[in-house]
């Protein structure tokens, strides 16, 4: 009887391995996510342990449309509907790291999209407020983020150009769509000592990620940190 139980246990183990190659029954994409962080993010210079931990924890495959789930951990953006995309993993990690997020920070995101960037930020910061112009994307992100148990994220449908005045000031602002200039309402809603990252430039061309800091005296400084291509900032 004992040997029979051992055989059954071994067969069960083999079935689990066959059903979930490269992962576990609970998370079949675990190994792909670990490889993504190692090969696409750490090797490219992102070193903040909090950012790396967040990228390891957030299940990117659950925040992309089902038909793209197998491509979720590839080094590329993916369509999410409404003509929008989820940024490639390295860009998400880079933008998160440069903001120097810490526990207790209040973060504004403009351009919720799939909710992936908000989820990564929420693993580090205290509160994340995110604005999405497309109702369908806002609804889906709200549902998907809630299903992941991320209760420190609030999603609102609206025009992110104007930020979220009622929740300001923010310690950090992250904009995931490109505009021709940095919106003045966002600058006003940035706390003194706060940091902001945004792609600036025209559509269908290489843009620059611009990192902006507001000094404790209110003075602004900014610099270009990375050439990128993002979807354009709509609304306004």
JSON list of C-alpha atoms in Angstrom, two decimals:
[
{"chain": "A", "resi": 1, "resn": "UNK", "atom": "CA", "xyz": [0.00, 0.00, 0.00]},
{"chain": "A", "resi": 2, "resn": "UNK", "atom": "CA", "xyz": [2.81, 2.38, 0.90]},
{"chain": "A", "resi": 3, "resn": "UNK", "atom": "CA", "xyz": [4.60, 1.78, -2.41]},
{"chain": "A", "resi": 4, "resn": "UNK", "atom": "CA", "xyz": [1.35, 2.42, -4.25]},
{"chain": "A", "resi": 5, "resn": "UNK", "atom": "CA", "xyz": [0.96, 5.76, -2.49]},
{"chain": "A", "resi": 6, "resn": "UNK", "atom": "CA", "xyz": [4.51, 6.69, -3.47]},
{"chain": "A", "resi": 7, "resn": "UNK", "atom": "CA", "xyz": [3.82, 5.84, -7.12]},
{"chain": "A", "resi": 8, "resn": "UNK", "atom": "CA", "xyz": [0.64, 7.93, -7.08]},
{"chain": "A", "resi": 9, "resn": "UNK", "atom": "CA", "xyz": [2.52, 10.84, -5.51]},
{"chain": "A", "resi": 10, "resn": "UNK", "atom": "CA", "xyz": [5.26, 10.63, -8.12]},
{"chain": "A", "resi": 11, "resn": "UNK", "atom": "CA", "xyz": [2.74, 10.55, -10.95]},
{"chain": "A", "resi": 12, "resn": "UNK", "atom": "CA", "xyz": [0.96, 13.57, -9.49]},
{"chain": "A", "resi": 13, "resn": "UNK", "atom": "CA", "xyz": [4.25, 15.44, -9.35]},
{"chain": "A", "resi": 14, "resn": "UNK", "atom": "CA", "xyz": [5.04, 14.58, -12.95]},
{"chain": "A", "resi": 15, "resn": "UNK", "atom": "CA", "xyz": [1.61, 15.77, -14.05]},
{"chain": "A", "resi": 16, "resn": "UNK", "atom": "CA", "xyz": [2.16, 19.10, -12.31]},
{"chain": "A", "resi": 17, "resn": "UNK", "atom": "CA", "xyz": [5.53, 19.55, -14.00]},
{"chain": "A", "resi": 18, "resn": "UNK", "atom": "CA", "xyz": [4.05, 18.68, -17.40]},
{"chain": "A", "resi": 19, "resn": "UNK", "atom": "CA", "xyz": [1.12, 21.05, -16.94]},
{"chain": "A", "resi": 20, "resn": "UNK", "atom": "CA", "xyz": [3.24, 24.01, -15.86]},
{"chain": "A", "resi": 21, "resn": "UNK", "atom": "CA", "xyz": [6.63, 23.91, -17.57]},
{"chain": "A", "resi": 22, "resn": "UNK", "atom": "CA", "xyz": [8.89, 26.68, -16.30]},
{"chain": "A", "resi": 23, "resn": "UNK", "atom": "CA", "xyz": [6.62, 27.59, -13.40]},
{"chain": "A", "resi": 24, "resn": "UNK", "atom": "CA", "xyz": [4.47, 26.35, -10.55]},
{"chain": "A", "resi": 25, "resn": "UNK", "atom": "CA", "xyz": [0.84, 25.38, -10.27]},
{"chain": "A", "resi": 26, "resn": "UNK", "atom": "CA", "xyz": [0.16, 28.64, -8.41]},
{"chain": "A", "resi": 27, "resn": "UNK", "atom": "CA", "xyz": [2.13, 30.84, -10.82]},
{"chain": "A", "resi": 28, "resn": "UNK", "atom": "CA", "xyz": [3.02, 29.21, -14.14]},
{"chain": "A", "resi": 29, "resn": "UNK", "atom": "CA", "xyz": [4.90, 32.35, -15.23]},
{"chain": "A", "resi": 30, "resn": "UNK", "atom": "CA", "xyz": [7.13, 32.66, -12.16]},
{"chain": "A", "resi": 31, "resn": "UNK", "atom": "CA", "xyz": [10.36, 31.58, -13.85]},
{"chain": "A", "resi": 32, "resn": "UNK", "atom": "CA", "xyz": [9.70, 33.84, -16.84]},
{"chain": "A", "resi": 33, "resn": "UNK", "atom": "CA", "xyz": [9.19, 36.78, -14.49]},
{"chain": "A", "resi": 34, "resn": "UNK", "atom": "CA", "xyz": [12.39, 36.05, -12.59]},
{"chain": "A", "resi": 35, "resn": "UNK", "atom": "CA", "xyz": [14.28, 35.79, -15.89]},
{"chain": "A", "resi": 36, "resn": "UNK", "atom": "CA", "xyz": [12.75, 39.08, -17.05]},
{"chain": "A", "resi": 37, "resn": "UNK", "atom": "CA", "xyz": [14.06, 40.88, -13.98]},
{"chain": "A", "resi": 38, "resn": "UNK", "atom": "CA", "xyz": [17.48, 39.27, -14.23]},
{"chain": "A", "resi": 39, "resn": "UNK", "atom": "CA", "xyz": [18.07, 39.61, -17.98]},
{"chain": "A", "resi": 40, "resn": "UNK", "atom": "CA", "xyz": [16.09, 42.70, -18.98]},
{"chain": "A", "resi": 41, "resn": "UNK", "atom": "CA", "xyz": [16.28, 44.88, -15.89]},
{"chain": "A", "resi": 42, "resn": "UNK", "atom": "CA", "xyz": [19.22, 44.09, -13.62]},
{"chain": "A", "resi": 43, "resn": "UNK", "atom": "CA", "xyz": [21.61, 43.57, -16.54]},
{"chain": "A", "resi": 44, "resn": "UNK", "atom": "CA", "xyz": [20.56, 46.95, -17.95]},
{"chain": "A", "resi": 45, "resn": "UNK", "atom": "CA", "xyz": [21.54, 48.77, -14.77]},
{"chain": "A", "resi": 46, "resn": "UNK", "atom": "CA", "xyz": [18.44, 49.00, -12.58]},
{"chain": "A", "resi": 47, "resn": "UNK", "atom": "CA", "xyz": [19.69, 48.22, -9.06]},
{"chain": "A", "resi": 48, "resn": "UNK", "atom": "CA", "xyz": [17.20, 49.58, -6.49]},
{"chain": "A", "resi": 49, "resn": "UNK", "atom": "CA", "xyz": [16.25, 46.46, -4.49]},
{"chain": "A", "resi": 50, "resn": "UNK", "atom": "CA", "xyz": [12.72, 47.76, -3.89]},
{"chain": "A", "resi": 51, "resn": "UNK", "atom": "CA", "xyz": [12.13, 48.20, -7.61]},
{"chain": "A", "resi": 52, "resn": "UNK", "atom": "CA", "xyz": [13.55, 44.78, -8.41]},
{"chain": "A", "resi": 53, "resn": "UNK", "atom": "CA", "xyz": [11.37, 43.20, -5.72]},
{"chain": "A", "resi": 54, "resn": "UNK", "atom": "CA", "xyz": [8.27, 44.93, -7.08]},
{"chain": "A", "resi": 55, "resn": "UNK", "atom": "CA", "xyz": [9.02, 43.77, -10.62]},
{"chain": "A", "resi": 56, "resn": "UNK", "atom": "CA", "xyz": [9.41, 40.22, -9.33]},
{"chain": "A", "resi": 57, "resn": "UNK", "atom": "CA", "xyz": [6.13, 40.36, -7.43]},
{"chain": "A", "resi": 58, "resn": "UNK", "atom": "CA", "xyz": [3.70, 41.96, -9.88]},
{"chain": "A", "resi": 59, "resn": "UNK", "atom": "CA", "xyz": [2.22, 39.36, -12.28]},
{"chain": "A", "resi": 60, "resn": "UNK", "atom": "CA", "xyz": [2.48, 41.26, -15.56]},
{"chain": "A", "resi": 61, "resn": "UNK", "atom": "CA", "xyz": [0.74, 38.43, -17.42]},
{"chain": "A", "resi": 62, "resn": "UNK", "atom": "CA", "xyz": [-2.46, 39.13, -15.47]},
{"chain": "A", "resi": 63, "resn": "UNK", "atom": "CA", "xyz": [-2.46, 42.77, -16.61]},
{"chain": "A", "resi": 64, "resn": "UNK", "atom": "CA", "xyz": [-2.32, 42.21, -20.36]},
{"chain": "A", "resi": 65, "resn": "UNK", "atom": "CA", "xyz": [-5.10, 40.97, -22.67]},
{"chain": "A", "resi": 66, "resn": "UNK", "atom": "CA", "xyz": [-5.45, 37.20, -22.65]},
{"chain": "A", "resi": 67, "resn": "UNK", "atom": "CA", "xyz": [-4.21, 36.79, -26.23]},
{"chain": "A", "resi": 68, "resn": "UNK", "atom": "CA", "xyz": [-0.86, 38.41, -25.29]},
{"chain": "A", "resi": 69, "resn": "UNK", "atom": "CA", "xyz": [-0.36, 36.61, -21.99]},
{"chain": "A", "resi": 70, "resn": "UNK", "atom": "CA", "xyz": [2.39, 34.33, -23.33]},
{"chain": "A", "resi": 71, "resn": "UNK", "atom": "CA", "xyz": [4.32, 37.41, -24.49]},
{"chain": "A", "resi": 72, "resn": "UNK", "atom": "CA", "xyz": [3.94, 39.29, -21.20]},
{"chain": "A", "resi": 73, "resn": "UNK", "atom": "CA", "xyz": [7.57, 38.88, -20.10]},
{"chain": "A", "resi": 74, "resn": "UNK", "atom": "CA", "xyz": [9.18, 39.62, -23.45]},
{"chain": "A", "resi": 75, "resn": "UNK", "atom": "CA", "xyz": [11.23, 42.85, -23.78]},
{"chain": "A", "resi": 76, "resn": "UNK", "atom": "CA", "xyz": [8.58, 44.72, -25.74]},
{"chain": "A", "resi": 77, "resn": "UNK", "atom": "CA", "xyz": [5.44, 46.83, -25.34]},
{"chain": "A", "resi": 78, "resn": "UNK", "atom": "CA", "xyz": [2.12, 45.09, -25.97]},
{"chain": "A", "resi": 79, "resn": "UNK", "atom": "CA", "xyz": [-1.29, 46.34, -27.18]},
{"chain": "A", "resi": 80, "resn": "UNK", "atom": "CA", "xyz": [-3.95, 46.65, -24.49]},
{"chain": "A", "resi": 81, "resn": "UNK", "atom": "CA", "xyz": [-6.84, 48.08, -26.51]},
{"chain": "A", "resi": 82, "resn": "UNK", "atom": "CA", "xyz": [-8.06, 51.58, -27.43]},
{"chain": "A", "resi": 83, "resn": "UNK", "atom": "CA", "xyz": [-4.85, 52.14, -29.38]},
{"chain": "A", "resi": 84, "resn": "UNK", "atom": "CA", "xyz": [-2.79, 52.06, -26.17]},
{"chain": "A", "resi": 85, "resn": "UNK", "atom": "CA", "xyz": [0.10, 49.88, -25.02]},
{"chain": "A", "resi": 86, "resn": "UNK", "atom": "CA", "xyz": [1.75, 48.51, -21.89]},
{"chain": "A", "resi": 87, "resn": "UNK", "atom": "CA", "xyz": [5.37, 49.67, -21.77]},
{"chain": "A", "resi": 88, "resn": "UNK", "atom": "CA", "xyz": [8.20, 47.17, -21.97]},
{"chain": "A", "resi": 89, "resn": "UNK", "atom": "CA", "xyz": [9.38, 45.97, -18.54]},
{"chain": "A", "resi": 90, "resn": "UNK", "atom": "CA", "xyz": [12.72, 47.80, -18.54]},
{"chain": "A", "resi": 91, "resn": "UNK", "atom": "CA", "xyz": [11.08, 51.18, -19.14]},
{"chain": "A", "resi": 92, "resn": "UNK", "atom": "CA", "xyz": [8.65, 50.59, -16.26]},
{"chain": "A", "resi": 93, "resn": "UNK", "atom": "CA", "xyz": [11.53, 49.68, -13.94]},
{"chain": "A", "resi": 94, "resn": "UNK", "atom": "CA", "xyz": [13.66, 52.62, -15.10]},
{"chain": "A", "resi": 95, "resn": "UNK", "atom": "CA", "xyz": [10.88, 55.16, -14.57]},
{"chain": "A", "resi": 96, "resn": "UNK", "atom": "CA", "xyz": [10.08, 53.72, -11.15]},
{"chain": "A", "resi": 97, "resn": "UNK", "atom": "CA", "xyz": [13.70, 53.74, -9.99]},
{"chain": "A", "resi": 98, "resn": "UNK", "atom": "CA", "xyz": [14.44, 57.30, -11.04]},
{"chain": "A", "resi": 99, "resn": "UNK", "atom": "CA", "xyz": [11.54, 58.57, -8.93]},
{"chain": "A", "resi": 100, "resn": "UNK", "atom": "CA", "xyz": [13.22, 57.22, -5.76]},
{"chain": "A", "resi": 101, "resn": "UNK", "atom": "CA", "xyz": [9.91, 56.10, -4.31]},
{"chain": "A", "resi": 102, "resn": "UNK", "atom": "CA", "xyz": [9.72, 55.24, -0.64]},
{"chain": "A", "resi": 103, "resn": "UNK", "atom": "CA", "xyz": [7.06, 53.94, 1.77]},
{"chain": "A", "resi": 104, "resn": "UNK", "atom": "CA", "xyz": [4.50, 56.61, 2.56]},
{"chain": "A", "resi": 105, "resn": "UNK", "atom": "CA", "xyz": [4.93, 58.49, -0.73]},
{"chain": "A", "resi": 106, "resn": "UNK", "atom": "CA", "xyz": [1.81, 59.73, -2.50]},
{"chain": "A", "resi": 107, "resn": "UNK", "atom": "CA", "xyz": [2.13, 59.09, -6.23]},
{"chain": "A", "resi": 108, "resn": "UNK", "atom": "CA", "xyz": [0.14, 60.37, -9.20]},
{"chain": "A", "resi": 109, "resn": "UNK", "atom": "CA", "xyz": [0.16, 58.43, -12.45]},
{"chain": "A", "resi": 110, "resn": "UNK", "atom": "CA", "xyz": [-1.19, 59.90, -15.68]},
{"chain": "A", "resi": 111, "resn": "UNK", "atom": "CA", "xyz": [-2.18, 57.15, -18.12]},
{"chain": "A", "resi": 112, "resn": "UNK", "atom": "CA", "xyz": [-3.29, 54.07, -16.19]},
{"chain": "A", "resi": 113, "resn": "UNK", "atom": "CA", "xyz": [-3.41, 51.81, -19.23]},
{"chain": "A", "resi": 114, "resn": "UNK", "atom": "CA", "xyz": [-3.31, 48.21, -18.01]},
{"chain": "A", "resi": 115, "resn": "UNK", "atom": "CA", "xyz": [-2.47, 49.23, -14.44]},
{"chain": "A", "resi": 116, "resn": "UNK", "atom": "CA", "xyz": [0.98, 47.61, -14.51]},
{"chain": "A", "resi": 117, "resn": "UNK", "atom": "CA", "xyz": [3.01, 50.74, -13.75]},
{"chain": "A", "resi": 118, "resn": "UNK", "atom": "CA", "xyz": [0.62, 51.65, -10.94]},
{"chain": "A", "resi": 119, "resn": "UNK", "atom": "CA", "xyz": [0.93, 48.14, -9.49]},
{"chain": "A", "resi": 120, "resn": "UNK", "atom": "CA", "xyz": [4.72, 48.31, -9.46]},
{"chain": "A", "resi": 121, "resn": "UNK", "atom": "CA", "xyz": [4.68, 51.75, -7.82]},
{"chain": "A", "resi": 122, "resn": "UNK", "atom": "CA", "xyz": [2.12, 50.60, -5.26]},
{"chain": "A", "resi": 123, "resn": "UNK", "atom": "CA", "xyz": [4.46, 47.85, -4.06]},
{"chain": "A", "resi": 124, "resn": "UNK", "atom": "CA", "xyz": [6.83, 50.58, -2.87]},
{"chain": "A", "resi": 125, "resn": "UNK", "atom": "CA", "xyz": [4.85, 53.77, -2.20]},
{"chain": "A", "resi": 126, "resn": "UNK", "atom": "CA", "xyz": [2.06, 54.47, 0.24]},
{"chain": "A", "resi": 127, "resn": "UNK", "atom": "CA", "xyz": [-0.72, 55.63, -2.09]},
{"chain": "A", "resi": 128, "resn": "UNK", "atom": "CA", "xyz": [-1.05, 55.65, -5.88]},
{"chain": "A", "resi": 129, "resn": "UNK", "atom": "CA", "xyz": [-3.67, 57.75, -7.68]},
{"chain": "A", "resi": 130, "resn": "UNK", "atom": "CA", "xyz": [-3.95, 57.02, -11.37]},
{"chain": "A", "resi": 131, "resn": "UNK", "atom": "CA", "xyz": [-5.96, 58.73, -14.12]},
{"chain": "A", "resi": 132, "resn": "UNK", "atom": "CA", "xyz": [-7.02, 57.09, -17.40]},
{"chain": "A", "resi": 133, "resn": "UNK", "atom": "CA", "xyz": [-8.84, 58.90, -20.21]},
{"chain": "A", "resi": 134, "resn": "UNK", "atom": "CA", "xyz": [-10.44, 55.78, -21.76]},
{"chain": "A", "resi": 135, "resn": "UNK", "atom": "CA", "xyz": [-13.38, 54.48, -19.68]},
{"chain": "A", "resi": 136, "resn": "UNK", "atom": "CA", "xyz": [-12.90, 50.89, -20.88]},
{"chain": "A", "resi": 137, "resn": "UNK", "atom": "CA", "xyz": [-9.26, 50.84, -19.77]},
{"chain": "A", "resi": 138, "resn": "UNK", "atom": "CA", "xyz": [-10.02, 52.55, -16.46]},
{"chain": "A", "resi": 139, "resn": "UNK", "atom": "CA", "xyz": [-12.73, 50.00, -15.67]},
{"chain": "A", "resi": 140, "resn": "UNK", "atom": "CA", "xyz": [-10.53, 47.04, -16.58]},
{"chain": "A", "resi": 141, "resn": "UNK", "atom": "CA", "xyz": [-7.54, 48.33, -14.64]},
{"chain": "A", "resi": 142, "resn": "UNK", "atom": "CA", "xyz": [-9.70, 48.99, -11.59]},
{"chain": "A", "resi": 143, "resn": "UNK", "atom": "CA", "xyz": [-11.04, 45.44, -11.71]},
{"chain": "A", "resi": 144, "resn": "UNK", "atom": "CA", "xyz": [-7.68, 43.78, -12.39]},
{"chain": "A", "resi": 145, "resn": "UNK", "atom": "CA", "xyz": [-5.82, 45.72, -9.71]},
{"chain": "A", "resi": 146, "resn": "UNK", "atom": "CA", "xyz": [-8.50, 44.91, -7.16]},
{"chain": "A", "resi": 147, "resn": "UNK", "atom": "CA", "xyz": [-8.22, 41.22, -8.06]},
{"chain": "A", "resi": 148, "resn": "UNK", "atom": "CA", "xyz": [-4.51, 41.43, -7.19]},
{"chain": "A", "resi": 149, "resn": "UNK", "atom": "CA", "xyz": [-5.37, 42.78, -3.75]},
{"chain": "A", "resi": 150, "resn": "UNK", "atom": "CA", "xyz": [-3.68, 46.15, -4.32]},
{"chain": "A", "resi": 151, "resn": "UNK", "atom": "CA", "xyz": [-5.82, 48.34, -2.09]},
{"chain": "A", "resi": 152, "resn": "UNK", "atom": "CA", "xyz": [-3.56, 51.39, -2.10]},
{"chain": "A", "resi": 153, "resn": "UNK", "atom": "CA", "xyz": [-4.36, 52.25, -5.73]},
{"chain": "A", "resi": 154, "resn": "UNK", "atom": "CA", "xyz": [-7.25, 54.51, -6.73]},
{"chain": "A", "resi": 155, "resn": "UNK", "atom": "CA", "xyz": [-8.24, 54.64, -10.41]},
{"chain": "A", "resi": 156, "resn": "UNK", "atom": "CA", "xyz": [-10.18, 57.54, -11.90]},
{"chain": "A", "resi": 157, "resn": "UNK", "atom": "CA", "xyz": [-11.42, 58.05, -15.44]},
{"chain": "A", "resi": 158, "resn": "UNK", "atom": "CA", "xyz": [-10.64, 61.53, -16.70]},
{"chain": "A", "resi": 159, "resn": "UNK", "atom": "CA", "xyz": [-8.18, 63.86, -18.42]},
{"chain": "A", "resi": 160, "resn": "UNK", "atom": "CA", "xyz": [-4.81, 63.35, -16.79]},
{"chain": "A", "resi": 161, "resn": "UNK", "atom": "CA", "xyz": [-3.41, 66.59, -18.20]},
{"chain": "A", "resi": 162, "resn": "UNK", "atom": "CA", "xyz": [-5.05, 68.32, -15.25]},
{"chain": "A", "resi": 163, "resn": "UNK", "atom": "CA", "xyz": [-3.80, 65.84, -12.69]},
{"chain": "A", "resi": 164, "resn": "UNK", "atom": "CA", "xyz": [-5.83, 65.15, -9.55]},
{"chain": "A", "resi": 165, "resn": "UNK", "atom": "CA", "xyz": [-6.01, 68.43, -7.65]},
{"chain": "A", "resi": 166, "resn": "UNK", "atom": "CA", "xyz": [-8.08, 67.05, -4.78]},
{"chain": "A", "resi": 167, "resn": "UNK", "atom": "CA", "xyz": [-5.34, 64.56, -3.86]},
{"chain": "A", "resi": 168, "resn": "UNK", "atom": "CA", "xyz": [-2.37, 66.90, -4.34]},
{"chain": "A", "resi": 169, "resn": "UNK", "atom": "CA", "xyz": [0.38, 67.52, -3.47]},
{"chain": "A", "resi": 170, "resn": "UNK", "atom": "CA", "xyz": [2.23, 64.46, -4.70]},
{"chain": "A", "resi": 171, "resn": "UNK", "atom": "CA", "xyz": [5.70, 63.25, -3.79]},
{"chain": "A", "resi": 172, "resn": "UNK", "atom": "CA", "xyz": [6.11, 61.77, -7.26]},
{"chain": "A", "resi": 173, "resn": "UNK", "atom": "CA", "xyz": [4.32, 62.02, -10.61]},
{"chain": "A", "resi": 174, "resn": "UNK", "atom": "CA", "xyz": [4.74, 59.53, -13.42]},
{"chain": "A", "resi": 175, "resn": "UNK", "atom": "CA", "xyz": [3.32, 60.20, -16.88]},
{"chain": "A", "resi": 176, "resn": "UNK", "atom": "CA", "xyz": [3.09, 57.23, -19.22]},
{"chain": "A", "resi": 177, "resn": "UNK", "atom": "CA", "xyz": [2.11, 59.08, -22.40]},
{"chain": "A", "resi": 178, "resn": "UNK", "atom": "CA", "xyz": [4.01, 61.71, -24.38]},
{"chain": "A", "resi": 179, "resn": "UNK", "atom": "CA", "xyz": [3.12, 65.36, -24.71]},
{"chain": "A", "resi": 180, "resn": "UNK", "atom": "CA", "xyz": [4.73, 68.31, -26.39]},
{"chain": "A", "resi": 181, "resn": "UNK", "atom": "CA", "xyz": [5.33, 69.94, -23.02]},
{"chain": "A", "resi": 182, "resn": "UNK", "atom": "CA", "xyz": [5.05, 69.20, -19.31]},
{"chain": "A", "resi": 183, "resn": "UNK", "atom": "CA", "xyz": [1.51, 70.14, -18.19]},
{"chain": "A", "resi": 184, "resn": "UNK", "atom": "CA", "xyz": [1.58, 73.12, -15.79]},
{"chain": "A", "resi": 185, "resn": "UNK", "atom": "CA", "xyz": [-1.17, 71.63, -13.57]},
{"chain": "A", "resi": 186, "resn": "UNK", "atom": "CA", "xyz": [1.07, 68.64, -12.87]},
{"chain": "A", "resi": 187, "resn": "UNK", "atom": "CA", "xyz": [3.99, 70.87, -11.91]},
{"chain": "A", "resi": 188, "resn": "UNK", "atom": "CA", "xyz": [1.75, 72.79, -9.52]},
{"chain": "A", "resi": 189, "resn": "UNK", "atom": "CA", "xyz": [0.56, 69.54, -7.92]},
{"chain": "A", "resi": 190, "resn": "UNK", "atom": "CA", "xyz": [4.11, 68.31, -7.31]},
{"chain": "A", "resi": 191, "resn": "UNK", "atom": "CA", "xyz": [5.20, 68.72, -3.71]},
{"chain": "A", "resi": 192, "resn": "UNK", "atom": "CA", "xyz": [8.34, 70.72, -2.92]},
{"chain": "A", "resi": 193, "resn": "UNK", "atom": "CA", "xyz": [11.11, 68.15, -2.97]},
{"chain": "A", "resi": 194, "resn": "UNK", "atom": "CA", "xyz": [9.04, 66.03, -5.36]},
{"chain": "A", "resi": 195, "resn": "UNK", "atom": "CA", "xyz": [10.10, 64.20, -8.53]},
{"chain": "A", "resi": 196, "resn": "UNK", "atom": "CA", "xyz": [8.38, 63.76, -11.88]},
{"chain": "A", "resi": 197, "resn": "UNK", "atom": "CA", "xyz": [9.10, 61.69, -15.00]},
{"chain": "A", "resi": 198, "resn": "UNK", "atom": "CA", "xyz": [7.39, 62.19, -18.37]},
{"chain": "A", "resi": 199, "resn": "UNK", "atom": "CA", "xyz": [8.09, 61.47, -22.05]},
{"chain": "A", "resi": 200, "resn": "UNK", "atom": "CA", "xyz": [8.18, 64.73, -24.00]},
{"chain": "A", "resi": 201, "resn": "UNK", "atom": "CA", "xyz": [8.01, 65.00, -27.77]},
{"chain": "A", "resi": 202, "resn": "UNK", "atom": "CA", "xyz": [5.72, 64.61, -30.74]},
{"chain": "A", "resi": 203, "resn": "UNK", "atom": "CA", "xyz": [3.80, 61.48, -31.77]},
{"chain": "A", "resi": 204, "resn": "UNK", "atom": "CA", "xyz": [5.34, 58.87, -34.09]},
{"chain": "A", "resi": 205, "resn": "UNK", "atom": "CA", "xyz": [8.88, 60.00, -33.30]},
{"chain": "A", "resi": 206, "resn": "UNK", "atom": "CA", "xyz": [11.56, 59.41, -30.70]},
{"chain": "A", "resi": 207, "resn": "UNK", "atom": "CA", "xyz": [10.80, 61.37, -27.53]},
{"chain": "A", "resi": 208, "resn": "UNK", "atom": "CA", "xyz": [12.84, 62.07, -24.42]},
{"chain": "A", "resi": 209, "resn": "UNK", "atom": "CA", "xyz": [12.04, 60.94, -20.94]},
{"chain": "A", "resi": 210, "resn": "UNK", "atom": "CA", "xyz": [12.33, 64.15, -18.94]},
{"chain": "A", "resi": 211, "resn": "UNK", "atom": "CA", "xyz": [13.09, 63.95, -15.22]},
{"chain": "A", "resi": 212, "resn": "UNK", "atom": "CA", "xyz": [11.95, 67.00, -13.26]},
{"chain": "A", "resi": 213, "resn": "UNK", "atom": "CA", "xyz": [12.61, 67.87, -9.63]},
{"chain": "A", "resi": 214, "resn": "UNK", "atom": "CA", "xyz": [11.05, 70.62, -7.55]},
{"chain": "A", "resi": 215, "resn": "UNK", "atom": "CA", "xyz": [13.42, 71.97, -4.92]},
{"chain": "A", "resi": 216, "resn": "UNK", "atom": "CA", "xyz": [12.39, 72.76, -1.37]},
{"chain": "A", "resi": 217, "resn": "UNK", "atom": "CA", "xyz": [12.38, 76.40, -2.48]},
{"chain": "A", "resi": 218, "resn": "UNK", "atom": "CA", "xyz": [10.02, 75.57, -5.35]},
{"chain": "A", "resi": 219, "resn": "UNK", "atom": "CA", "xyz": [12.70, 75.94, -8.03]},
{"chain": "A", "resi": 220, "resn": "UNK", "atom": "CA", "xyz": [12.50, 73.46, -10.91]},
{"chain": "A", "resi": 221, "resn": "UNK", "atom": "CA", "xyz": [15.30, 71.53, -12.56]},
{"chain": "A", "resi": 222, "resn": "UNK", "atom": "CA", "xyz": [14.98, 69.06, -15.40]},
{"chain": "A", "resi": 223, "resn": "UNK", "atom": "CA", "xyz": [17.08, 66.82, -17.62]},
{"chain": "A", "resi": 224, "resn": "UNK", "atom": "CA", "xyz": [16.62, 64.33, -20.43]},
{"chain": "A", "resi": 225, "resn": "UNK", "atom": "CA", "xyz": [17.37, 60.80, -19.25]},
{"chain": "A", "resi": 226, "resn": "UNK", "atom": "CA", "xyz": [16.34, 58.31, -21.95]},
{"chain": "A", "resi": 227, "resn": "UNK", "atom": "CA", "xyz": [15.13, 58.30, -25.58]},
{"chain": "A", "resi": 228, "resn": "UNK", "atom": "CA", "xyz": [11.76, 56.54, -25.81]},
{"chain": "A", "resi": 229, "resn": "UNK", "atom": "CA", "xyz": [8.63, 56.16, -27.92]},
{"chain": "A", "resi": 230, "resn": "UNK", "atom": "CA", "xyz": [5.30, 56.42, -26.07]},
{"chain": "A", "resi": 231, "resn": "UNK", "atom": "CA", "xyz": [1.69, 56.81, -27.15]},
{"chain": "A", "resi": 232, "resn": "UNK", "atom": "CA", "xyz": [0.59, 60.43, -27.04]},
{"chain": "A", "resi": 233, "resn": "UNK", "atom": "CA", "xyz": [-1.09, 62.23, -24.19]},
{"chain": "A", "resi": 234, "resn": "UNK", "atom": "CA", "xyz": [-4.75, 62.71, -25.10]},
{"chain": "A", "resi": 235, "resn": "UNK", "atom": "CA", "xyz": [-7.32, 65.14, -23.80]},
{"chain": "A", "resi": 236, "resn": "UNK", "atom": "CA", "xyz": [-6.69, 68.74, -22.73]}
]
